[in-house]
Amino acid sequence: MTVFEDLESQVRSYCRNWPVVFDTAKGSRLTDVDGNSYLDFFGGAGALNYGHNPDELKPALIDYLTRDGITHGLDMYTVAKGEFLTAFEDIILRPRNLDYKVQFPGPTGANAVEAALKLARKITGNEAMINFTNAFHGMTLGALSVTGNSMKRGGAGIPLVHSTPMPFDNYFEGKFPDFLWFEKVLDDSGSSLNDPAAVIVETVQGEGGLNPARVEWLQGLRELCTRKGILMIVDDVQMGCGRTGPFFSFEAAGIQPDIVTISKSISGYGLPMALVLIKPELDQWGAGEHNGTFRGNNPAFVTATKTLQTWWTDDAFEKQTIRKGEKIEEAFNAIVSETSPTVECFQKGRGMARGIQFQQDGLAEEVAAKAFEQHRLLLETAGPQDQVLKLLPPLTTSDDELDEGLAIIAESVRTVTGS
Ligand SMILES: *Cc1c(COP(=O)(O)O)cnc(C)c1O
């Protein structure tokens, strides 16, 4: 471990919670240098929806490398890019009656968000953005300016401007009608709100603590944006690619965002890749106006294409995710009813993005630490005070592995809360 402590920056984070050296990984398990096996309910923070090194994708990647397929290609036309675009159109967009142009930004979620914000500003000529309380959109300056977490914002070192926070769904626990404040300040010429270019929203806030927006709330937001001429950006970097069940997390609400950001699990293999989906009439970029050296990660295009062909040609995968999500929900409800007489907590989330929120600070982190130290289960925490125990297992995690991990969580909660 000393090599990391000696040589790597203090900025390192996840490795502090799991201070072992990992070497190999397969499916929902990692193995460390001493041969210990770990169950992975962290799932690369949502980048490993199909598990580690999936057998369904690996041969396509190896074949591509073996035949010297283009690895780096900026935004050159390549066979791998063409095949991805065709598969994305045929398997994802057309069957859902969605019409989007595909932009390849730099291969991270933050870069997709930066591109989306820039484009919305260019189209509308407005600089103001609307974001939501407890949002997370990435660590670069534009993305941070629409992110809630005060510690992360503090890292910017300069004022983060041109964005106005609005209450996310259930921020006031149902005490006020949806969008009461948002609509009031939009309509009031004395409110001091600048005309917004866009709203940027997650359908389920991942880093913010597994907060799901209700379908009616998302529909209300879509309707409000349309009525007021504000663009709607859905940041599906974490909740897209099937995490909540359907390929896009907004499908459940039957809405069509103007711009969508996708990254994390789009390559299927944990390789860096990102997309910005743009309504055709909004594709007003000039050539090269948003550029980047690593926009053409061709091995990622190869595994992404294979991912769509393997899991997304029918609705079986969506259904299994919803079913497994319900299984997690049931197990979490059992934990909550066992625990809440001693310690207040409740379950939240959607699909296979689930959490248990503890009212008392520090408990979720203790449970995650216990699960790792005593049972070799990887779990992270989320929310502004890390008060939510966060479960993001690969969607391909077997029922047996789910049972195993859920039993570990129940045991760890019991140990920590003494219930
Ligand atoms: C992870 C995440 C991002 C940032 O993606 P990076 O690849 O870490 O830059 C943006 N938005 C959401 C919703 C995310 O979960």
mmCIF file of N, CA and C in Angstrom, residues 193-291:
data_model
loop_
_atom_site.group_PDB
_atom_site.id
_atom_site.type_symbol
_atom_site.label_atom_id
_atom_site.label_comp_id
_atom_site.label_asym_id
_atom_site.label_seq_id
_atom_site.Cartn_x
_atom_site.Cartn_y
_atom_site.Cartn_z
ATOM 1 N N LEU A 193 -34.624 36.671 -11.284
ATOM 2 C CA LEU A 193 -34.151 35.480 -12.011
ATOM 3 C C LEU A 193 -33.861 35.874 -13.456
ATOM 4 N N ASN A 194 -32.641 35.588 -13.918
ATOM 5 C CA ASN A 194 -32.325 35.818 -15.327
ATOM 6 C C ASN A 194 -32.985 34.741 -16.181
ATOM 7 N N ASP A 195 -33.312 35.078 -17.441
ATOM 8 C CA ASP A 195 -33.957 34.090 -18.312
ATOM 9 C C ASP A 195 -33.055 32.866 -18.473
ATOM 10 N N PRO A 196 -33.547 31.687 -18.080
ATOM 11 C CA PRO A 196 -32.677 30.511 -18.154
ATOM 12 C C PRO A 196 -32.555 29.944 -19.573
ATOM 13 N N ALA A 197 -31.362 29.444 -19.882
ATOM 14 C CA ALA A 197 -31.164 28.700 -21.122
ATOM 15 C C ALA A 197 -31.796 27.327 -20.993
ATOM 16 N N ALA A 198 -31.571 26.679 -19.864
ATOM 17 C CA ALA A 198 -31.997 25.285 -19.694
ATOM 18 C C ALA A 198 -32.141 24.932 -18.224
ATOM 19 N N VAL A 199 -32.851 23.837 -17.987
ATOM 20 C CA VAL A 199 -32.768 23.166 -16.699
ATOM 21 C C VAL A 199 -31.934 21.914 -16.922
ATOM 22 N N ILE A 200 -31.153 21.523 -15.930
ATOM 23 C CA ILE A 200 -30.443 20.248 -15.999
ATOM 24 C C ILE A 200 -30.879 19.422 -14.802
ATOM 25 N N VAL A 201 -31.288 18.178 -15.069
ATOM 26 C CA VAL A 201 -31.934 17.390 -14.012
ATOM 27 C C VAL A 201 -31.566 15.912 -14.134
ATOM 28 N N GLU A 202 -31.439 15.251 -12.996
ATOM 29 C CA GLU A 202 -31.340 13.790 -12.937
ATOM 30 C C GLU A 202 -32.720 13.257 -12.556
ATOM 31 N N THR A 203 -33.124 12.142 -13.153
ATOM 32 C CA THR A 203 -34.437 11.567 -12.814
ATOM 33 C C THR A 203 -34.393 10.886 -11.450
ATOM 34 N N VAL A 204 -33.243 10.328 -11.119
ATOM 35 C CA VAL A 204 -32.968 9.837 -9.762
ATOM 36 C C VAL A 204 -31.597 10.401 -9.425
ATOM 37 N N GLN A 205 -31.501 11.151 -8.349
ATOM 38 C CA GLN A 205 -30.201 11.731 -8.001
ATOM 39 C C GLN A 205 -29.330 10.658 -7.368
ATOM 40 N N GLY A 206 -28.225 10.345 -8.020
ATOM 41 C CA GLY A 206 -27.344 9.280 -7.543
ATOM 42 C C GLY A 206 -26.465 9.748 -6.400
ATOM 43 N N GLU A 207 -25.505 10.625 -6.711
ATOM 44 C CA GLU A 207 -24.580 11.120 -5.685
ATOM 45 C C GLU A 207 -25.332 11.894 -4.606
ATOM 46 N N GLY A 208 -26.436 12.543 -4.991
ATOM 47 C CA GLY A 208 -27.219 13.349 -4.046
ATOM 48 C C GLY A 208 -27.966 12.514 -3.014
ATOM 49 N N GLY A 209 -27.955 11.181 -3.165
ATOM 50 C CA GLY A 209 -28.556 10.345 -2.123
ATOM 51 C C GLY A 209 -29.696 9.453 -2.587
ATOM 52 N N LEU A 210 -29.678 9.020 -3.879
ATOM 53 C CA LEU A 210 -30.728 8.118 -4.396
ATOM 54 C C LEU A 210 -32.124 8.722 -4.260
ATOM 55 N N ASN A 211 -32.237 9.990 -4.640
ATOM 56 C CA ASN A 211 -33.541 10.651 -4.564
ATOM 57 C C ASN A 211 -34.269 10.502 -5.890
ATOM 58 N N PRO A 212 -35.372 9.745 -5.918
ATOM 59 C CA PRO A 212 -36.092 9.596 -7.178
ATOM 60 C C PRO A 212 -37.086 10.736 -7.371
ATOM 61 N N ALA A 213 -37.143 11.277 -8.594
ATOM 62 C CA ALA A 213 -38.221 12.209 -8.912
ATOM 63 C C ALA A 213 -39.423 11.382 -9.359
ATOM 64 N N ARG A 214 -40.603 11.771 -8.911
ATOM 65 C CA ARG A 214 -41.804 11.078 -9.360
ATOM 66 C C ARG A 214 -42.021 11.339 -10.848
ATOM 67 N N VAL A 215 -42.681 10.363 -11.481
ATOM 68 C CA VAL A 215 -43.026 10.489 -12.893
ATOM 69 C C VAL A 215 -43.818 11.789 -13.139
ATOM 70 N N GLU A 216 -44.785 12.099 -12.257
ATOM 71 C CA GLU A 216 -45.612 13.304 -12.444
ATOM 72 C C GLU A 216 -44.765 14.573 -12.332
ATOM 73 N N TRP A 217 -43.772 14.526 -11.479
ATOM 74 C CA TRP A 217 -42.892 15.696 -11.306
ATOM 75 C C TRP A 217 -42.081 15.927 -12.583
ATOM 76 N N LEU A 218 -41.550 14.837 -13.159
ATOM 77 C CA LEU A 218 -40.763 14.958 -14.396
ATOM 78 C C LEU A 218 -41.649 15.443 -15.543
ATOM 79 N N GLN A 219 -42.877 14.928 -15.590
ATOM 80 C CA GLN A 219 -43.807 15.383 -16.629
ATOM 81 C C GLN A 219 -44.143 16.857 -16.440
ATOM 82 N N GLY A 220 -44.316 17.253 -15.186
ATOM 83 C CA GLY A 220 -44.597 18.652 -14.883
ATOM 84 C C GLY A 220 -43.438 19.552 -15.290
ATOM 85 N N LEU A 221 -42.219 19.077 -15.061
ATOM 86 C CA LEU A 221 -41.040 19.861 -15.425
ATOM 87 C C LEU A 221 -40.935 19.988 -16.952
ATOM 88 N N ARG A 222 -41.182 18.884 -17.648
ATOM 89 C CA ARG A 222 -41.152 18.910 -19.126
ATOM 90 C C ARG A 222 -42.171 19.931 -19.639
ATOM 91 N N GLU A 223 -43.366 19.872 -19.059
ATOM 92 C CA GLU A 223 -44.451 20.751 -19.505
ATOM 93 C C GLU A 223 -44.100 22.220 -19.222
ATOM 94 N N LEU A 224 -43.539 22.471 -18.048
ATOM 95 C CA LEU A 224 -43.160 23.833 -17.674
ATOM 96 C C LEU A 224 -42.066 24.364 -18.620
ATOM 97 N N CYS A 225 -41.087 23.527 -18.915
ATOM 98 C CA CYS A 225 -39.998 23.931 -19.812
ATOM 99 C C CYS A 225 -40.543 24.258 -21.200
ATOM 100 N N THR A 226 -41.415 23.428 -21.700
ATOM 101 C CA THR A 226 -41.999 23.654 -23.030
ATOM 102 C C THR A 226 -42.776 24.968 -23.037
ATOM 103 N N ARG A 227 -43.580 25.160 -22.004
ATOM 104 C CA ARG A 227 -44.439 26.349 -21.927
ATOM 105 C C ARG A 227 -43.608 27.630 -21.833
ATOM 106 N N LYS A 228 -42.466 27.559 -21.137
ATOM 107 C CA LYS A 228 -41.666 28.769 -20.912
ATOM 108 C C LYS A 228 -40.487 28.894 -21.882
ATOM 109 N N GLY A 229 -40.364 27.944 -22.805
ATOM 110 C CA GLY A 229 -39.271 28.034 -23.769
ATOM 111 C C GLY A 229 -37.890 27.811 -23.155
ATOM 112 N N ILE A 230 -37.836 26.907 -22.173
ATOM 113 C CA ILE A 230 -36.562 26.566 -21.529
ATOM 114 C C ILE A 230 -36.169 25.161 -21.991
ATOM 115 N N LEU A 231 -34.912 24.981 -22.363
ATOM 116 C CA LEU A 231 -34.480 23.650 -22.792
ATOM 117 C C LEU A 231 -34.391 22.716 -21.586
ATOM 118 N N MET A 232 -34.694 21.434 -21.816
ATOM 119 C CA MET A 232 -34.619 20.448 -20.738
ATOM 120 C C MET A 232 -33.477 19.479 -21.028
ATOM 121 N N ILE A 233 -32.473 19.502 -20.140
ATOM 122 C CA ILE A 233 -31.351 18.569 -20.238
ATOM 123 C C ILE A 233 -31.554 17.502 -19.172
ATOM 124 N N VAL A 234 -31.627 16.236 -19.573
ATOM 125 C CA VAL A 234 -31.621 15.153 -18.591
ATOM 126 C C VAL A 234 -30.211 14.579 -18.529
ATOM 127 N N ASP A 235 -29.616 14.625 -17.354
ATOM 128 C CA ASP A 235 -28.292 14.040 -17.148
ATOM 129 C C ASP A 235 -28.504 12.575 -16.759
ATOM 130 N N ASP A 236 -28.353 11.691 -17.771
ATOM 131 C CA ASP A 236 -28.570 10.253 -17.551
ATOM 132 C C ASP A 236 -27.230 9.511 -17.463
ATOM 133 N N VAL A 237 -26.217 10.225 -17.005
ATOM 134 C CA VAL A 237 -24.877 9.626 -16.932
ATOM 135 C C VAL A 237 -24.870 8.413 -16.000
ATOM 136 N N GLN A 238 -25.538 8.522 -14.845
ATOM 137 C CA GLN A 238 -25.536 7.423 -13.879
ATOM 138 C C GLN A 238 -26.787 6.555 -13.964
ATOM 139 N N MET A 239 -27.952 7.166 -14.193
ATOM 140 C CA MET A 239 -29.205 6.404 -14.147
ATOM 141 C C MET A 239 -29.616 5.858 -15.517
ATOM 142 N N GLY A 240 -28.895 6.275 -16.570
ATOM 143 C CA GLY A 240 -29.171 5.728 -17.892
ATOM 144 C C GLY A 240 -28.550 4.351 -18.060
ATOM 145 N N CYS A 241 -28.586 3.842 -19.289
ATOM 146 C CA CYS A 241 -28.017 2.517 -19.622
ATOM 147 C C CYS A 241 -28.611 1.429 -18.733
ATOM 148 N N GLY A 242 -29.902 1.567 -18.410
ATOM 149 C CA GLY A 242 -30.627 0.473 -17.764
ATOM 150 C C GLY A 242 -30.586 0.429 -16.255
ATOM 151 N N ARG A 243 -29.949 1.364 -15.601
ATOM 152 C CA ARG A 243 -29.808 1.297 -14.143
ATOM 153 C C ARG A 243 -31.164 1.237 -13.431
ATOM 154 N N THR A 244 -32.144 1.992 -13.950
ATOM 155 C CA THR A 244 -33.458 1.982 -13.281
ATOM 156 C C THR A 244 -34.434 1.005 -13.950
ATOM 157 N N GLY A 245 -33.967 0.293 -14.970
ATOM 158 C CA GLY A 245 -34.840 -0.633 -15.721
ATOM 159 C C GLY A 245 -34.757 -0.350 -17.211
ATOM 160 N N PRO A 246 -35.516 0.647 -17.704
ATOM 161 C CA PRO A 246 -35.443 0.983 -19.126
ATOM 162 C C PRO A 246 -34.086 1.576 -19.516
ATOM 163 N N PHE A 247 -33.758 1.569 -20.824
ATOM 164 C CA PHE A 247 -32.440 2.070 -21.231
ATOM 165 C C PHE A 247 -32.239 3.507 -20.755
ATOM 166 N N PHE A 248 -33.218 4.387 -21.051
ATOM 167 C CA PHE A 248 -33.149 5.759 -20.534
ATOM 168 C C PHE A 248 -34.028 5.843 -19.290
ATOM 169 N N SER A 249 -33.542 6.517 -18.273
ATOM 170 C CA SER A 249 -34.312 6.572 -17.026
ATOM 171 C C SER A 249 -35.580 7.402 -17.173
ATOM 172 N N PHE A 250 -35.626 8.276 -18.213
ATOM 173 C CA PHE A 250 -36.809 9.136 -18.352
ATOM 174 C C PHE A 250 -37.941 8.450 -19.096
ATOM 175 N N GLU A 251 -37.704 7.227 -19.607
ATOM 176 C CA GLU A 251 -38.754 6.532 -20.365
ATOM 177 C C GLU A 251 -40.003 6.310 -19.524
ATOM 178 N N ALA A 252 -39.803 6.028 -18.225
ATOM 179 C CA ALA A 252 -40.937 5.758 -17.341
ATOM 180 C C ALA A 252 -41.904 6.940 -17.318
ATOM 181 N N ALA A 253 -41.387 8.164 -17.505
ATOM 182 C CA ALA A 253 -42.232 9.360 -17.469
ATOM 183 C C ALA A 253 -42.815 9.682 -18.847
ATOM 184 N N GLY A 254 -42.379 8.955 -19.869
ATOM 185 C CA GLY A 254 -42.898 9.199 -21.225
ATOM 186 C C GLY A 254 -42.534 10.579 -21.767
ATOM 187 N N ILE A 255 -41.444 11.156 -21.284
ATOM 188 C CA ILE A 255 -41.051 12.489 -21.740
ATOM 189 C C ILE A 255 -39.886 12.404 -22.720
ATOM 190 N N GLN A 256 -39.692 13.461 -23.492
ATOM 191 C CA GLN A 256 -38.539 13.557 -24.378
ATOM 192 C C GLN A 256 -37.744 14.811 -24.021
ATOM 193 N N PRO A 257 -36.581 14.619 -23.410
ATOM 194 C CA PRO A 257 -35.728 15.778 -23.119
ATOM 195 C C PRO A 257 -35.208 16.383 -24.432
ATOM 196 N N ASP A 258 -34.766 17.642 -24.378
ATOM 197 C CA ASP A 258 -34.175 18.266 -25.562
ATOM 198 C C ASP A 258 -32.739 17.795 -25.764
ATOM 199 N N ILE A 259 -32.043 17.594 -24.645
ATOM 200 C CA ILE A 259 -30.646 17.153 -24.673
ATOM 201 C C ILE A 259 -30.483 16.102 -23.570
ATOM 202 N N VAL A 260 -29.720 15.046 -23.872
ATOM 203 C CA VAL A 260 -29.492 13.982 -22.893
ATOM 204 C C VAL A 260 -27.990 13.722 -22.812
ATOM 205 N N THR A 261 -27.471 13.591 -21.599
ATOM 206 C CA THR A 261 -26.061 13.203 -21.442
ATOM 207 C C THR A 261 -25.988 11.758 -20.958
ATOM 208 N N ILE A 262 -25.074 11.009 -21.559
ATOM 209 C CA ILE A 262 -24.899 9.571 -21.277
ATOM 210 C C ILE A 262 -23.402 9.325 -21.114
ATOM 211 N N SER A 263 -23.026 8.510 -20.149
ATOM 212 C CA SER A 263 -21.611 8.105 -20.084
ATOM 213 C C SER A 263 -21.510 6.801 -19.292
ATOM 214 N N LYS A 264 -20.864 6.820 -18.153
ATOM 215 C CA LYS A 264 -20.614 5.655 -17.292
ATOM 216 C C LYS A 264 -20.739 4.276 -17.972
ATOM 217 N N SER A 265 -21.936 3.703 -18.096
ATOM 218 C CA SER A 265 -22.031 2.314 -18.582
ATOM 219 C C SER A 265 -22.246 2.180 -20.083
ATOM 220 N N ILE A 266 -22.110 3.259 -20.849
ATOM 221 C CA ILE A 266 -22.447 3.152 -22.271
ATOM 222 C C ILE A 266 -21.509 2.191 -23.018
ATOM 223 N N SER A 267 -20.232 2.120 -22.642
ATOM 224 C CA SER A 267 -19.325 1.195 -23.341
ATOM 225 C C SER A 267 -19.561 -0.251 -22.907
ATOM 226 N N GLY A 268 -20.206 -0.454 -21.763
ATOM 227 C CA GLY A 268 -20.504 -1.791 -21.281
ATOM 228 C C GLY A 268 -19.329 -2.491 -20.626
ATOM 229 N N TYR A 269 -18.128 -1.967 -20.832
ATOM 230 C CA TYR A 269 -16.932 -2.675 -20.371
ATOM 231 C C TYR A 269 -16.144 -1.835 -19.366
ATOM 232 N N GLY A 270 -16.691 -0.687 -19.000
ATOM 233 C CA GLY A 270 -15.951 0.213 -18.123
ATOM 234 C C GLY A 270 -14.909 1.029 -18.866
ATOM 235 N N LEU A 271 -14.984 1.048 -20.203
ATOM 236 C CA LEU A 271 -14.061 1.882 -20.975
ATOM 237 C C LEU A 271 -14.646 3.287 -21.081
ATOM 238 N N PRO A 272 -13.793 4.322 -21.084
ATOM 239 C CA PRO A 272 -14.304 5.697 -21.132
ATOM 240 C C PRO A 272 -15.044 5.992 -22.434
ATOM 241 N N MET A 273 -16.236 6.545 -22.309
ATOM 242 C CA MET A 273 -17.045 6.908 -23.478
ATOM 243 C C MET A 273 -18.203 7.778 -22.987
ATOM 244 N N ALA A 274 -18.590 8.751 -23.800
ATOM 245 C CA ALA A 274 -19.728 9.596 -23.430
ATOM 246 C C ALA A 274 -20.465 10.040 -24.682
ATOM 247 N N LEU A 275 -21.743 10.352 -24.492
ATOM 248 C CA LEU A 275 -22.585 10.837 -25.589
ATOM 249 C C LEU A 275 -23.368 12.060 -25.131
ATOM 250 N N VAL A 276 -23.602 12.974 -26.060
ATOM 251 C CA VAL A 276 -24.626 13.997 -25.863
ATOM 252 C C VAL A 276 -25.649 13.760 -26.964
ATOM 253 N N LEU A 277 -26.901 13.560 -26.573
ATOM 254 C CA LEU A 277 -27.971 13.357 -27.546
ATOM 255 C C LEU A 277 -28.712 14.677 -27.703
ATOM 256 N N ILE A 278 -28.909 15.080 -28.947
ATOM 257 C CA ILE A 278 -29.411 16.420 -29.229
ATOM 258 C C ILE A 278 -30.590 16.330 -30.193
ATOM 259 N N LYS A 279 -31.708 16.943 -29.853
ATOM 260 C CA LYS A 279 -32.825 17.028 -30.816
ATOM 261 C C LYS A 279 -32.269 17.627 -32.115
ATOM 262 N N PRO A 280 -32.610 17.044 -33.274
ATOM 263 C CA PRO A 280 -31.977 17.470 -34.537
ATOM 264 C C PRO A 280 -32.003 18.981 -34.763
ATOM 265 N N GLU A 281 -33.129 19.622 -34.454
ATOM 266 C CA GLU A 281 -33.226 21.061 -34.716
ATOM 267 C C GLU A 281 -32.343 21.881 -33.769
ATOM 268 N N LEU A 282 -31.890 21.243 -32.686
ATOM 269 C CA LEU A 282 -31.029 21.942 -31.728
ATOM 270 C C LEU A 282 -29.547 21.679 -31.979
ATOM 271 N N ASP A 283 -29.253 20.890 -32.993
ATOM 272 C CA ASP A 283 -27.847 20.560 -33.282
ATOM 273 C C ASP A 283 -27.216 21.735 -34.027
ATOM 274 N N GLN A 284 -26.980 22.791 -33.277
ATOM 275 C CA GLN A 284 -26.529 24.045 -33.892
ATOM 276 C C GLN A 284 -25.039 24.306 -33.683
ATOM 277 N N TRP A 285 -24.310 23.266 -33.383
ATOM 278 C CA TRP A 285 -22.858 23.404 -33.229
ATOM 279 C C TRP A 285 -22.214 23.834 -34.546
ATOM 280 N N GLY A 286 -21.161 24.651 -34.452
ATOM 281 C CA GLY A 286 -20.261 24.831 -35.577
ATOM 282 C C GLY A 286 -19.244 23.699 -35.556
ATOM 283 N N ALA A 287 -18.654 23.375 -36.704
ATOM 284 C CA ALA A 287 -17.673 22.278 -36.761
ATOM 285 C C ALA A 287 -16.519 22.564 -35.802
ATOM 286 N N GLY A 288 -16.240 21.636 -34.923
ATOM 287 C CA GLY A 288 -15.101 21.776 -34.011
ATOM 288 C C GLY A 288 -15.326 22.713 -32.845
ATOM 289 N N GLU A 289 -16.556 23.159 -32.656
ATOM 290 C CA GLU A 289 -16.817 24.143 -31.605
ATOM 291 C C GLU A 289 -16.694 23.545 -30.195
ATOM 292 N N HIS A 290 -16.969 22.255 -30.064
ATOM 293 C CA HIS A 290 -16.631 21.541 -28.822
ATOM 294 C C HIS A 290 -15.758 20.366 -29.245
ATOM 295 N N ASN A 291 -14.487 20.447 -28.888
ATOM 296 C CA ASN A 291 -13.501 19.513 -29.425
ATOM 297 C C ASN A 291 -12.941 18.609 -28.342
#
